[in-house]
C-alpha cells in the first residue's frame, strides 16, 4: 500500500488524515494475469497496436508512397514520402494530422505492441489456466513481438530490442542494437512461437497466426537478413506443409465476398469488419475514383492513390494480375470514364483494384494481406538462386506463381543475377499495393537507380538519396530517450 498524506481544511480546523491507496494507474499490476480471462485480455491488448499500424495504414503506405508502383495525390503531407522530403520531426505529417500514415506511427505502435507482448510473456506463465492454451497464448505473444521487431528493423535498421516489460521508466529507455542482433531476436521468438502448439489452418481463429504463419514470417525475416539457407528452409516448410495453396484465380485473392475462401492463400492479414466502433483502413477510399464515382470500387472514395503508367505498362498484356489495375472505370450511370478523366491531377492515372468494397457503408471489408503463400514460393526461388544459381528447383518455384498469373514459364538459361532480377520483378507484379516493393528495393540496393526513373507529370523528379534506405528515428523518441542515437545517415 502506498501511503498518501492529504491536508484537509475544515471551517475552523486544519488537520491531516492518513489514507491507504492501491495504485491502479496501469493494468500491469500483480493483481492481473492471474486467470485465463486475464491472460486472454492481455493477449488481445498485444494485438491492439496492429490496429494502429493498419488503420492509416502505415503498414503499407510507407512503402507504397515511396516505391515505383503507386503514388499519392500531393495533399495532407503525403508527397513527402514520394519526394523523400520528410525530416526527422515528420513535420508535414504532424501539421496535417497524418501521423497514422507516417514512420512515427510504425515506431510508436510497434514498441507499444512489444511492451504489451512482453507483459504477456512475463506474467502469463504464472496464470492458473489450461496449460495447452497457456502455451498458445505465449506463442502468439512471441509471434507478435517478432512481427513488431520486424516492422521496426525493416524501416529503421538498427533499433532497440525490448524483451522484458518496463517495470519503471528507467527500464523503458533502451539503446539501439545492431540489426543483425534484432534479426537473431526475431528468429528466437519465432522458434518459440512455432513450438508453442499454435493451431494450423483451417483450425486457427481468424486474425491469429497459425503455426505455419510463424514459419512464414521467419522465412521473410531471413530473406531480409540475407540468410538464404534459412529463408529457403522456412519457405519450404510452409510450402510442403500442405496447409495452404494458391487460389486458382488471382482476382479472387482480393474479392470482398471471397475473403474466407482466400484464407487458403492469405495466410495472415490485417483483419477488418464493417462495424462501428471498430478498426478499418483507408485503402478502399484512397484507391477508388474521386467523388465516390466508381460503384464497383467503393461507396465512398477519394481518388487519392494511383499506379504509375510505367508500372502498368511493365505487365505482359496476358498477365491476369494486370486486371487488378485499370485505365478506365464505369461510373454510377453506367458510362465508361476514359483514362484522361480518371483524375484531374494527371491524364495517365491508373486505378488499383485490390481493395474494392462496393457494399460497406461503415468502415470497409477488405483485409490487407501481410503474408501470402505466393510470397513463400518467390522467397524460395530467390534464396535457392542466391545459394545455387538458377537451378531447376528455382525455376519451379517462380513458375508456380507465373502459371497462376496465366504466364508461360520463365525463360530458361538465365544467369544467376538475371534470374534473381526476374524474381524481384515477379515480386513487383505479384505484391503491388501490399506494402512490399519498397523493401525489396532497399534490401537489394536497387532503390537508388529505380526510383529516379519512376516519375510522371505529377512527380517529374524524385531525388532519393542513400539515407532514404531507412527512415529517421522520430525526433520525439530521441528527445524522450537519451540512450537513443539517430540513424547515422540522418545525423
CSV table of C-alpha atoms in Angstrom, one decimal, residues 53 103-114 145-162 179 182-183 186 439 470-471 473-474 487:
chain,number,residue,atom,x,y,z
A,53,UNK,CA,-0.5,0.1,-37.9
A,103,UNK,CA,7.1,6.2,-39.9
A,104,UNK,CA,6.5,7.7,-36.5
A,105,UNK,CA,3.3,5.6,-36.3
A,106,UNK,CA,5.3,2.4,-37.0
A,107,UNK,CA,7.8,3.3,-34.3
A,108,UNK,CA,5.2,4.1,-31.6
A,109,UNK,CA,2.7,1.3,-32.5
A,110,UNK,CA,5.4,-1.4,-32.7
A,111,UNK,CA,7.0,-0.6,-29.4
A,112,UNK,CA,3.6,-0.3,-27.8
A,113,UNK,CA,2.9,-3.8,-29.1
A,114,UNK,CA,6.3,-5.1,-27.9
A,145,UNK,CA,6.9,-9.5,-30.6
A,146,UNK,CA,8.8,-10.8,-33.6
A,147,UNK,CA,6.4,-9.1,-36.0
A,148,UNK,CA,6.7,-5.8,-34.3
A,149,UNK,CA,10.5,-6.0,-34.2
A,150,UNK,CA,10.4,-7.0,-37.9
A,151,UNK,CA,8.4,-3.9,-38.7
A,152,UNK,CA,10.9,-1.8,-36.9
A,153,UNK,CA,14.1,-3.3,-38.4
A,154,UNK,CA,13.0,-3.1,-42.0
A,155,UNK,CA,12.0,0.5,-41.6
A,156,UNK,CA,14.7,1.9,-39.3
A,157,UNK,CA,17.6,-0.6,-39.4
A,158,UNK,CA,19.4,-0.7,-36.0
A,159,UNK,CA,16.7,-0.4,-33.3
A,160,UNK,CA,16.3,-1.1,-29.6
A,161,UNK,CA,15.5,-4.7,-28.7
A,162,UNK,CA,12.9,-5.0,-25.9
A,179,UNK,CA,20.1,-5.1,-37.0
A,182,UNK,CA,17.4,-7.7,-34.0
A,183,UNK,CA,17.1,-10.5,-36.5
A,186,UNK,CA,13.1,-12.3,-34.3
A,439,UNK,CA,11.6,-3.1,-49.0
A,470,UNK,CA,15.9,3.7,-43.7
A,471,UNK,CA,13.6,6.2,-42.2
A,473,UNK,CA,14.1,7.7,-35.9
A,474,UNK,CA,11.5,10.3,-34.9
A,487,UNK,CA,20.5,6.7,-37.7
